[in-house]
Coordinates of C-alpha atoms in Angstrom, one line a residue:
Chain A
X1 CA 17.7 -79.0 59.1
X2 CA 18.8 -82.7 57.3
X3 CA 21.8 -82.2 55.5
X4 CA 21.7 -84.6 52.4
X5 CA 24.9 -85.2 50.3
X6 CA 24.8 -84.3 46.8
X7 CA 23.4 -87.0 44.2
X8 CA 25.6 -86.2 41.2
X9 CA 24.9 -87.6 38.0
X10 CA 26.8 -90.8 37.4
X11 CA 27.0 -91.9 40.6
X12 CA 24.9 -94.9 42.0
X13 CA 23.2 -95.1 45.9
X14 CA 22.5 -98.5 47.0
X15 CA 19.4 -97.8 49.4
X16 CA 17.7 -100.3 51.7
X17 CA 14.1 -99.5 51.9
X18 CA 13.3 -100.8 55.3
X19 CA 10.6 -103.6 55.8
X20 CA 7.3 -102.9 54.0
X21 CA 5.9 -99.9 56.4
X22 CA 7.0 -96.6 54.0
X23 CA 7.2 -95.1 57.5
X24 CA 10.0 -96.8 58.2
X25 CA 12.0 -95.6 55.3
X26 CA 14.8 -93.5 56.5
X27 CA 14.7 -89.5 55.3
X28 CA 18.0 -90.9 53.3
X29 CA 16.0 -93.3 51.1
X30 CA 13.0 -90.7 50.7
X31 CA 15.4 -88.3 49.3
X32 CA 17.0 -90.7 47.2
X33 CA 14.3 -91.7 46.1
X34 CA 12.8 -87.9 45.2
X35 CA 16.1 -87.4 43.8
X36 CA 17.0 -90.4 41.2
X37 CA 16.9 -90.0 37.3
X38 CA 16.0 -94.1 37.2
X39 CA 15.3 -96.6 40.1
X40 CA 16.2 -100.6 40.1
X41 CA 14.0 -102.4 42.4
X42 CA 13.6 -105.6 43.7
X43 CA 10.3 -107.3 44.4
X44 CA 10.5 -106.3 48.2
X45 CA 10.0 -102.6 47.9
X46 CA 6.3 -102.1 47.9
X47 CA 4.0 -100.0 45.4
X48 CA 3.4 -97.5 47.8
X49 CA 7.3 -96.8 48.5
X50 CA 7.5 -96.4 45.2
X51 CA 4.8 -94.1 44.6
X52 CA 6.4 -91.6 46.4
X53 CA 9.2 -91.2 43.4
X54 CA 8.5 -87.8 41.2
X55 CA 6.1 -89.2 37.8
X56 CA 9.6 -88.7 35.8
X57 CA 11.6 -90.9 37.2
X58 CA 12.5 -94.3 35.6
X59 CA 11.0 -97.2 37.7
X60 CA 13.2 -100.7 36.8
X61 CA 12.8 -104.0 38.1
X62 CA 15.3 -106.3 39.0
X63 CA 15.9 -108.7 41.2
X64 CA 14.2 -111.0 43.0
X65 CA 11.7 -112.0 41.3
X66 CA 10.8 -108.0 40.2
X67 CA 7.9 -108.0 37.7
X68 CA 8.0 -112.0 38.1
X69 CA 11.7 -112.7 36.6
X70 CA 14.8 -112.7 38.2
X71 CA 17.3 -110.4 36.9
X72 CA 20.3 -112.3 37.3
X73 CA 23.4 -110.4 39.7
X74 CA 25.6 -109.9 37.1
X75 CA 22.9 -108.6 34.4
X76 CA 22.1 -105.6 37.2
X77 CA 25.7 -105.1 38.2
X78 CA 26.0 -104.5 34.2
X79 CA 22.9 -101.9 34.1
X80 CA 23.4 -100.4 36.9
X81 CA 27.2 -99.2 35.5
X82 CA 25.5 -98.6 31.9
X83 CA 23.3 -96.3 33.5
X84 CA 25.6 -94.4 35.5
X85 CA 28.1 -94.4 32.5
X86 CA 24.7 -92.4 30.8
X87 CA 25.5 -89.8 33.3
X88 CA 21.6 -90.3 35.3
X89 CA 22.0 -90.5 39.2
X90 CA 21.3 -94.1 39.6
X91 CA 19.3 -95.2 42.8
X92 CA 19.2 -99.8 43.6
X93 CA 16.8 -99.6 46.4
X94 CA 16.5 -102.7 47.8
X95 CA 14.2 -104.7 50.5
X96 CA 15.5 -104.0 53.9
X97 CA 19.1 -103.3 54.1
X98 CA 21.7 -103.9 51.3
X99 CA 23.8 -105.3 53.5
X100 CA 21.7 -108.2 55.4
X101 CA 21.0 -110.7 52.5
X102 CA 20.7 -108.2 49.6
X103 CA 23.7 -108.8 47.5
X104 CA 24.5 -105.0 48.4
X105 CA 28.4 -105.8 48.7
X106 CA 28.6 -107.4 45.1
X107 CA 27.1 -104.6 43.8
X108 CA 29.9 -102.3 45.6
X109 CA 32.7 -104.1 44.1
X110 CA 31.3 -104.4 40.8
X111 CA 31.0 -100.5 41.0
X112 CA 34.1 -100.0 42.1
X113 CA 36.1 -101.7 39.7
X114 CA 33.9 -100.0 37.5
X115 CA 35.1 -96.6 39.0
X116 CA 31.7 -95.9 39.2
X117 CA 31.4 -93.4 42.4
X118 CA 28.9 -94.9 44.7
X119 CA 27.3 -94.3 48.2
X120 CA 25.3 -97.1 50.4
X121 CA 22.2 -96.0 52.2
X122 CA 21.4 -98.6 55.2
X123 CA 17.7 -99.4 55.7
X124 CA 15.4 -101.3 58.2
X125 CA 16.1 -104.8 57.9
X126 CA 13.2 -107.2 57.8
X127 CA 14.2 -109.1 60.9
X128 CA 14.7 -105.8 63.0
X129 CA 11.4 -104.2 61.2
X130 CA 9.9 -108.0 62.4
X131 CA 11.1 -108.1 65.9
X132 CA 10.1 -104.8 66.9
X133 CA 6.6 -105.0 65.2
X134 CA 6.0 -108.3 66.4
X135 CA 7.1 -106.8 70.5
X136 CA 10.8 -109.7 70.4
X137 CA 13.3 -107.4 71.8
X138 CA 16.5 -109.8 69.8
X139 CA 18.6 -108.9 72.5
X140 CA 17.2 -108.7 76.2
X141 CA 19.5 -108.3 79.5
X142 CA 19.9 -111.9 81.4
X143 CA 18.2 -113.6 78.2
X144 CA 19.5 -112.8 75.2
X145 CA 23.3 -111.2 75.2
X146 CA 24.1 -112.3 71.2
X147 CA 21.4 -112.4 68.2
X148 CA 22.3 -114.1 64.5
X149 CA 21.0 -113.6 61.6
X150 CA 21.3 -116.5 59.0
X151 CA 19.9 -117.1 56.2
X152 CA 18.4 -120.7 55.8
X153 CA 18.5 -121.1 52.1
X154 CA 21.1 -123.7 50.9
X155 CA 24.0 -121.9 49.4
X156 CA 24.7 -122.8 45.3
X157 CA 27.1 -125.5 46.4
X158 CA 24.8 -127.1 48.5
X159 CA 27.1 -125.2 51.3
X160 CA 24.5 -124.3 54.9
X161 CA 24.3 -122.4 57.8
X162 CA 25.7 -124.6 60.5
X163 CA 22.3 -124.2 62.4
X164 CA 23.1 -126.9 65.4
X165 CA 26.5 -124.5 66.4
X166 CA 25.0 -121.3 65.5
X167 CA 22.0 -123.1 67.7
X168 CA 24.2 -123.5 70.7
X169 CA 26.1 -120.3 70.6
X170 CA 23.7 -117.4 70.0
X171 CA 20.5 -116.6 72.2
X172 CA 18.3 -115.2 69.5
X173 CA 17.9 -116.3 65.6
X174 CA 16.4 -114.2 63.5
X175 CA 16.4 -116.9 60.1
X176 CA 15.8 -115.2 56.9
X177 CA 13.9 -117.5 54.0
X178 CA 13.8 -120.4 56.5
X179 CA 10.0 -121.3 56.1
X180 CA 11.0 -124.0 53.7
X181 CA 13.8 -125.7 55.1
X182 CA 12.2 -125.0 59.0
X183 CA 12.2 -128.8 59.6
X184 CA 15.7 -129.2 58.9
X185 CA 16.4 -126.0 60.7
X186 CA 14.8 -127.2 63.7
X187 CA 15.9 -130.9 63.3
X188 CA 19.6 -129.4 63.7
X189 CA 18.8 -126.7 66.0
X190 CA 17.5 -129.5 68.7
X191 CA 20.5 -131.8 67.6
X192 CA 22.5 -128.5 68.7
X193 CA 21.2 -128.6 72.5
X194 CA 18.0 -126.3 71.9
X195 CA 14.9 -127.8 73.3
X196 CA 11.9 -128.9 71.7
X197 CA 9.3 -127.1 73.7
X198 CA 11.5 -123.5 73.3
X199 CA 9.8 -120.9 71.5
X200 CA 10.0 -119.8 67.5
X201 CA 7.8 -117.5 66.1
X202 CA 6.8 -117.2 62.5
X203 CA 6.8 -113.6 61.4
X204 CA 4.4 -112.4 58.1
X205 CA 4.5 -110.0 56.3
X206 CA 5.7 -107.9 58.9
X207 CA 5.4 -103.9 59.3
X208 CA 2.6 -104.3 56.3
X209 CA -1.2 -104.0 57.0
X210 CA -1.3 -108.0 56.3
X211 CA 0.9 -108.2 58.9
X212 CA 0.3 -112.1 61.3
X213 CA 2.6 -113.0 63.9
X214 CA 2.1 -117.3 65.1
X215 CA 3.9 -118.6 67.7
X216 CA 4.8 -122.3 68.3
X217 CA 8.1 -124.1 69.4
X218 CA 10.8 -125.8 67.6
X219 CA 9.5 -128.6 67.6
X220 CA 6.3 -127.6 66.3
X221 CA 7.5 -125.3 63.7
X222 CA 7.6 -127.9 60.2
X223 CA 4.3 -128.5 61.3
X224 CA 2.9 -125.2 61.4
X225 CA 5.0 -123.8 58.6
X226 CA 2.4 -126.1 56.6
X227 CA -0.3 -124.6 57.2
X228 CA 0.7 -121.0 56.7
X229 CA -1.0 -118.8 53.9
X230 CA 1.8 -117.6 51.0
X231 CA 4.1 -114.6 52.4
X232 CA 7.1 -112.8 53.2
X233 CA 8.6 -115.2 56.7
X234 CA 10.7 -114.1 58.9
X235 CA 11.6 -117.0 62.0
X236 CA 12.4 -115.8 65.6
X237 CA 13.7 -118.7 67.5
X238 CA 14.6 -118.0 71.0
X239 CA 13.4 -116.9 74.5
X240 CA 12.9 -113.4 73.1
X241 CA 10.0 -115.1 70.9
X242 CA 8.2 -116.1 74.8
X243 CA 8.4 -112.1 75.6
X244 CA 6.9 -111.3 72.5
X245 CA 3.9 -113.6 72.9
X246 CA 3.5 -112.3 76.3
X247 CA 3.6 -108.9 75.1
X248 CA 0.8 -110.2 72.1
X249 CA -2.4 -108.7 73.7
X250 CA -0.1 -105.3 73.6
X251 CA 0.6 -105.2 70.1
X252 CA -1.4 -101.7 69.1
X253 CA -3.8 -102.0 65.8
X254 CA -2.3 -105.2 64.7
X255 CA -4.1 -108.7 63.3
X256 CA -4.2 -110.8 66.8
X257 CA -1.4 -113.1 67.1
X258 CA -1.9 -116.6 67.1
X259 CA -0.8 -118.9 69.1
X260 CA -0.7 -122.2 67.6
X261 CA -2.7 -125.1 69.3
X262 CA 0.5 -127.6 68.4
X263 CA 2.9 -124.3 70.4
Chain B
X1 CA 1.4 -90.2 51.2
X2 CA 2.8 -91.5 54.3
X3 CA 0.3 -92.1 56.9
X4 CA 1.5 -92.6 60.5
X5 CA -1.1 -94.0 63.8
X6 CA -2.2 -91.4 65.9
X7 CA 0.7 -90.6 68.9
X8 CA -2.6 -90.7 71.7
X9 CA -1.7 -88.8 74.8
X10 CA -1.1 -91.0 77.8
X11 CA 0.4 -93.7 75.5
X12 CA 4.6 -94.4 74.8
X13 CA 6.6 -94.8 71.5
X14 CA 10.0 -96.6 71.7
X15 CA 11.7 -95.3 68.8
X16 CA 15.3 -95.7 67.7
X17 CA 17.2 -92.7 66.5
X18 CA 19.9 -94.7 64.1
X19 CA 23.4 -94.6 64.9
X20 CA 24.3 -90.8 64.6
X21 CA 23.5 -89.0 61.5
X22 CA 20.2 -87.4 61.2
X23 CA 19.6 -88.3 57.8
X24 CA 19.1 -92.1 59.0
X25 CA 16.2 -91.5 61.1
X26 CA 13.0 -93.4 59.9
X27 CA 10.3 -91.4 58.5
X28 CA 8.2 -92.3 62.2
X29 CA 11.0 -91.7 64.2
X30 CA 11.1 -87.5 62.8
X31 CA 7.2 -87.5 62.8
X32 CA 7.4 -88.9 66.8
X33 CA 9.9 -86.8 67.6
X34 CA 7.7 -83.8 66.1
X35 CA 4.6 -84.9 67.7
X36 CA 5.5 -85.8 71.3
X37 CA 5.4 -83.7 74.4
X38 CA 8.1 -85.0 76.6
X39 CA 11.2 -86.8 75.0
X40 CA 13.2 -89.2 77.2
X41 CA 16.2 -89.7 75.5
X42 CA 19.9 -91.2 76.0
X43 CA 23.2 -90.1 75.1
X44 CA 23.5 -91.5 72.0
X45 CA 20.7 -89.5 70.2
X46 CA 22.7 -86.5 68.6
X47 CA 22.0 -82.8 69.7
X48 CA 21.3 -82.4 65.8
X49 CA 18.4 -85.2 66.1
X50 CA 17.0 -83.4 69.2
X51 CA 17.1 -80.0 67.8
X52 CA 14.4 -81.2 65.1
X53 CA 12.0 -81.2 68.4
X54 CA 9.7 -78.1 68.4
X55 CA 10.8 -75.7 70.9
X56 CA 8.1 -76.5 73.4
X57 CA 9.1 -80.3 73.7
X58 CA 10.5 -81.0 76.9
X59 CA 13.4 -83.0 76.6
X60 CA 14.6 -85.6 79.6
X61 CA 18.2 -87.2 79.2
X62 CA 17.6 -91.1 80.7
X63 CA 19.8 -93.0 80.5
X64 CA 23.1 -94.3 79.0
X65 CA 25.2 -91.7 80.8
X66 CA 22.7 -89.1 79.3
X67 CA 23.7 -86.1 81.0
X68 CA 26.9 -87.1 82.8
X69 CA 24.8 -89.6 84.9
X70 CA 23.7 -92.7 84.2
X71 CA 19.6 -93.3 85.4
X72 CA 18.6 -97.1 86.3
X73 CA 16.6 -98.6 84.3
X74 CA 13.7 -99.1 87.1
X75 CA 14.0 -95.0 87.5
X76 CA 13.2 -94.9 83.7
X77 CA 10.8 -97.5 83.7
X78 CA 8.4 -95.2 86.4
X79 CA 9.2 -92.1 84.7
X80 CA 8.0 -93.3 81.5
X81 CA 4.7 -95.1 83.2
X82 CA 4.4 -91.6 85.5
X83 CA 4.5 -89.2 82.4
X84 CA 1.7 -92.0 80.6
X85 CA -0.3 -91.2 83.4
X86 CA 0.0 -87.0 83.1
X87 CA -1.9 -88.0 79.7
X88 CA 0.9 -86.9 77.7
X89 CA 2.4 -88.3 74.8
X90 CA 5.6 -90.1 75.6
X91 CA 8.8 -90.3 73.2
X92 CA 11.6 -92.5 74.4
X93 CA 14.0 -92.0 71.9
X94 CA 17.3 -94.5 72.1
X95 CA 20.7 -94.1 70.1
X96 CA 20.2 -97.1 67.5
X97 CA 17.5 -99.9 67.9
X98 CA 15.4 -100.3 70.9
X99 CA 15.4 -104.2 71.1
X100 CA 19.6 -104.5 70.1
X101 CA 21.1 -103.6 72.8
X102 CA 18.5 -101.1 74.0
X103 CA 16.9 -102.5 77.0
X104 CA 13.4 -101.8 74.5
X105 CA 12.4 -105.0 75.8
X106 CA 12.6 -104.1 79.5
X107 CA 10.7 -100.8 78.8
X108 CA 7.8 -102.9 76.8
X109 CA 7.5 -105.3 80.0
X110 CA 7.0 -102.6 82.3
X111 CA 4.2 -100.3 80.4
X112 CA 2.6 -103.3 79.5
X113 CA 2.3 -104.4 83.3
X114 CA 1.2 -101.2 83.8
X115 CA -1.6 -101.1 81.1
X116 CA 0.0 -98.3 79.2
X117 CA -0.5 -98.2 75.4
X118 CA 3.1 -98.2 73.7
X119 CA 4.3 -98.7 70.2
X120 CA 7.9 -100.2 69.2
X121 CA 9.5 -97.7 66.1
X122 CA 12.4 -99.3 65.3
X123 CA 16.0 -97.9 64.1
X124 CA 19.1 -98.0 61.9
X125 CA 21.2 -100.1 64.4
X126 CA 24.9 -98.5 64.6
X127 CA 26.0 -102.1 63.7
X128 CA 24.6 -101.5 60.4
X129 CA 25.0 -98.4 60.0
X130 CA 28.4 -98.1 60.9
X131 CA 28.8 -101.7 58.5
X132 CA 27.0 -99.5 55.5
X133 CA 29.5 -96.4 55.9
X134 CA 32.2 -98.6 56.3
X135 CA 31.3 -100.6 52.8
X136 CA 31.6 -103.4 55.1
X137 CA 28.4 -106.0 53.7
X138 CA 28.3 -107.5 56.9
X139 CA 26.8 -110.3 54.6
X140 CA 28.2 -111.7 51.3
X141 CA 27.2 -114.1 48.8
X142 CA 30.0 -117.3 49.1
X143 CA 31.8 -115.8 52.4
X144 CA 29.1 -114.7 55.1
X145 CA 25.4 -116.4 55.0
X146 CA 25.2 -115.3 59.2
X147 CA 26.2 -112.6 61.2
X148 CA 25.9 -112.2 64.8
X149 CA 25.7 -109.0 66.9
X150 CA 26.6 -109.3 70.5
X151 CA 28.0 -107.3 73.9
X152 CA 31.6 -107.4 74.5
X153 CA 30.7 -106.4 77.5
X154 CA 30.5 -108.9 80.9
X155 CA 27.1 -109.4 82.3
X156 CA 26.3 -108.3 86.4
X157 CA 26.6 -112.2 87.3
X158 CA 30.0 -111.9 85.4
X159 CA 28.2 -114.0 82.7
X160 CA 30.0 -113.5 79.3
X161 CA 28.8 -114.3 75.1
X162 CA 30.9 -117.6 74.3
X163 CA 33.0 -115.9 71.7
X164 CA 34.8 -119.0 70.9
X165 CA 31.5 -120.9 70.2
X166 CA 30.5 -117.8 68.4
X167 CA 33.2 -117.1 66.5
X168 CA 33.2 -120.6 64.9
X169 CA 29.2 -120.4 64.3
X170 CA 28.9 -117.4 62.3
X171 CA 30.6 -116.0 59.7
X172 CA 30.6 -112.4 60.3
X173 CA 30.6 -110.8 64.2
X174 CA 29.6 -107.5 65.1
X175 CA 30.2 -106.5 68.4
X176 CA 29.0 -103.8 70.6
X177 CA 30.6 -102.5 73.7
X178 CA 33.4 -104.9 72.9
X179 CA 36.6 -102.3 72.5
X180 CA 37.8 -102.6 76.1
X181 CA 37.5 -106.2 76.4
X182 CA 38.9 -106.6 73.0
X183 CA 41.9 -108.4 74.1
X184 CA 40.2 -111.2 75.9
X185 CA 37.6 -111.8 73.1
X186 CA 40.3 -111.7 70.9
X187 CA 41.7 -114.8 72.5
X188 CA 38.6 -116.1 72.5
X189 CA 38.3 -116.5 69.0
X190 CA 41.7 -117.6 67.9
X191 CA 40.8 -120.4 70.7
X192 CA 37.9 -121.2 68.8
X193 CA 39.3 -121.6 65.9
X194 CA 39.8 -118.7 64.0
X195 CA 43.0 -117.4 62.5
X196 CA 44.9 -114.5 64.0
X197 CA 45.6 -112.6 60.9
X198 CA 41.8 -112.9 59.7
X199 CA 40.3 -109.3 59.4
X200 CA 38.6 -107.2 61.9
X201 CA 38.2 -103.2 61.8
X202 CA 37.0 -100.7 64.4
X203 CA 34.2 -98.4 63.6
X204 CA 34.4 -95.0 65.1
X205 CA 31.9 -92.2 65.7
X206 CA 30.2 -94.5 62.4
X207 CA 28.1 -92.1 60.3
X208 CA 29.1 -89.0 62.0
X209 CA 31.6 -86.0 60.6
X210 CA 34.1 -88.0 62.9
X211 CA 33.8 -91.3 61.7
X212 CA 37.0 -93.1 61.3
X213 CA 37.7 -96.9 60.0
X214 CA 40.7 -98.5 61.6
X215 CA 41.5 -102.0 59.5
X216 CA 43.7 -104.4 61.6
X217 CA 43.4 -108.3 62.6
X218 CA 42.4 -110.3 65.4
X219 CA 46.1 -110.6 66.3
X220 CA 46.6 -107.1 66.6
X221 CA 43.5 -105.9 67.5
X222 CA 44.2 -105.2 71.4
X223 CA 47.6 -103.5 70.6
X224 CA 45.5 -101.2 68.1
X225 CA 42.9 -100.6 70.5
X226 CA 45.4 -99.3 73.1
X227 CA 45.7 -96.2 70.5
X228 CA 42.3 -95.3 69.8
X229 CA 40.9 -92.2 70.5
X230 CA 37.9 -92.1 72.9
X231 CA 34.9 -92.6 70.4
X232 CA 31.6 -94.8 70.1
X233 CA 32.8 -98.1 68.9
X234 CA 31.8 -101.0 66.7
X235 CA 34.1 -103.8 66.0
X236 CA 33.5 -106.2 63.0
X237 CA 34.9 -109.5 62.2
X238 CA 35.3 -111.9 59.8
X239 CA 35.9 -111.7 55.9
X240 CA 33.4 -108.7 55.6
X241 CA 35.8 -106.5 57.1
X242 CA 38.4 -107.4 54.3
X243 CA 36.3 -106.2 51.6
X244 CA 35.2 -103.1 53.4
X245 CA 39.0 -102.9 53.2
X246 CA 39.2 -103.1 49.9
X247 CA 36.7 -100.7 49.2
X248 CA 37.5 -97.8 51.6
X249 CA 39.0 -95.7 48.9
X250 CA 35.8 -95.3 47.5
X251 CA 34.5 -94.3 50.4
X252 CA 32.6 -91.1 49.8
X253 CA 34.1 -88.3 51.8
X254 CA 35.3 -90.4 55.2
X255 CA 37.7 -89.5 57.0
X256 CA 40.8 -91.3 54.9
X257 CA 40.2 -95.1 56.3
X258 CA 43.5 -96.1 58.3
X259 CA 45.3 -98.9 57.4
X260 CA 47.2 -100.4 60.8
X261 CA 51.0 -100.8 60.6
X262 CA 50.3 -103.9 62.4
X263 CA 47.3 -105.1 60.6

């Protein structure tokens, strides 16, 4: 009933794997996956996603932090062309989506001037996978008409996310590796016109059975972000974050939410 | 190998069904759509996604023009509580994401006021989707570290996105409902800053057998619009477009992406 394009040898797919949850793989990845000669993975696709490739296939980490290195970009831009020039159908499945913070586009290009034939598989990203797991609807009618994604890491040149603009002009953040910079995030974010007291959620390793969700306010957040155990964070600032703590109590199965005593 | 929660009768799953092709459902979103009794479903979800329903599923447009009509969202809201309360297992299945642009949210508020059990399954959004067929990475190391998706379309109260403030906050926008306003929001974000021949494309019919690309700029981007064929539509701005430009001719299969004269 699925029509799937042909995987021919010497060709590369770039696959997001979606957020954790294999479930939310989409029947694209799966059959990538069942279908690759060798897989290049990052640190983000979980064991169990894995697992479900045939007992043949080559299994390669790279990138962030896969098997505790990181593979620099250009060293797997490199392999994944000597592979493909090997003739194996190549699959880089990736955290998420390859296109929200996965360095899928510089993969693309360095295929292309490669002339290696290539194909891109979207995924789940984490801050969708997040939102919907943690009951945030990112956009919401008379709340949130506009929803960002940044990413909070400083860029190599010391270059950032203009977070006090971005602040001001979109309803609902989803920040991607923010937990560390969170009180500068929030420090701009108030300078931007948001107030203290508005909600931001701290979202951990989401879609997974470890899964926490704690709610607090901007101004609470550096705080908080202290006291949090090691994990994948995703940070939901916005009045979206309020509808998903109202909707807590909801949230089938999962660990109950916390809402912090500083929130 | 994948284990999925039990779909209880009397309880509703919000799932997205991706932005067209069926290959780009989530592994949940197939086994809901297998398992439920009644689907509630809008005009986006394809006839090919619907067809993977066993024959005894009853299947409810809602929705979205679903139909030829377009049913309120209070309408769906107590049809979806109403067919909880028949004990049967509920599927509303939504083109996309349920909490981008979905109304997911609204839906969540109103089973959980009625103490109905629901789960959120979330889905390829057609921003990303269209973005991944497109070879548009809607993020990119050194030119895009945010990306905003928002409605070009005006609120009930007339309220509007501030695409001026937006435009200048984030590096990449995608926008939804956006190609009949396109002229105004054009000006919006030349206003705000940026330039007139900076990159923007329309995604049509993304990841169906009628997809099409259109590459153009800001500038031009009404004039373009004005010769568009009737299609679901994404628009995406910013520098990301450009290299989605550059890649098109390896594009596997597309449609031939279409270079405007006046782009």
């Amino acid at each position: 009933m699925i029509r799937h394009p042909a995987f021919a040898p010497g060709s590369v797919w770039l696959a997001g794997a979606g957020p954790g949850d294999p479930a939310l793989l989409t029947l694209a990845a799966l059959h990538a996956i069942e279908t690759a000669d060798v897989i290049l993975h990052d640190a983000l696709v979980p064991a169990e996603i894995l697992a479900l490739a045939p007992a043949a296939t080559r299994l390669v980490p790279a990138g962030k932090r896969a098997g505790g290195i990181h593979t620099p970009q250009l060293s797997i831009n490199e392999d994944l062309i000597a592979l493909a020039r090997q003739d194996l159908r190549v699959l880089r499945l990736k955290g998420g989506d390859p296109f929200v913070f996965g360095r899928g586009g510089e993969e693309c290009l360095a295929l292309a001037a490669a002339s290696i034939p290539f194909r891109v598989i979207p995924g789940i990203s984490a801050g969708i996978g997040a939102a919907s797991a943690a009951h945030m609807p990112i956009t919401h009618r008379g709340v949130a008409r506009s929803v960002v994604f940044a990413t909070g890491e400083a860029g190599p040149a010391g270059g950032e996310v203009d977070f006090a603009a971005l602040g001001r002009a979109a309803d609902t953040l989803v920040l991607y590796m923010a937990r560390q910079n969170i009180g500068r995030i929030a420090a701009a974010l108030i300078a931007g016109g948001r107030s203290p007291t508005d909600p931001l959620a701290f979202l951990l390793d989401a879609t997974t059975p470890r899964e926490r969700v704690v709610h607090t306010t901007i101004g609470a957040a550096a705080a908080i972000a202290a006291t949090l155990p090691p994990a994948a964070t995703l940070v939901i600032v916005g009045p979206v974050a309020g509808i998903g703590a109202m909707l807590a109590p909801h949230r089938p199965e999962a660990e109950p939410s916390i809402r912090s005593a500083q929130g």
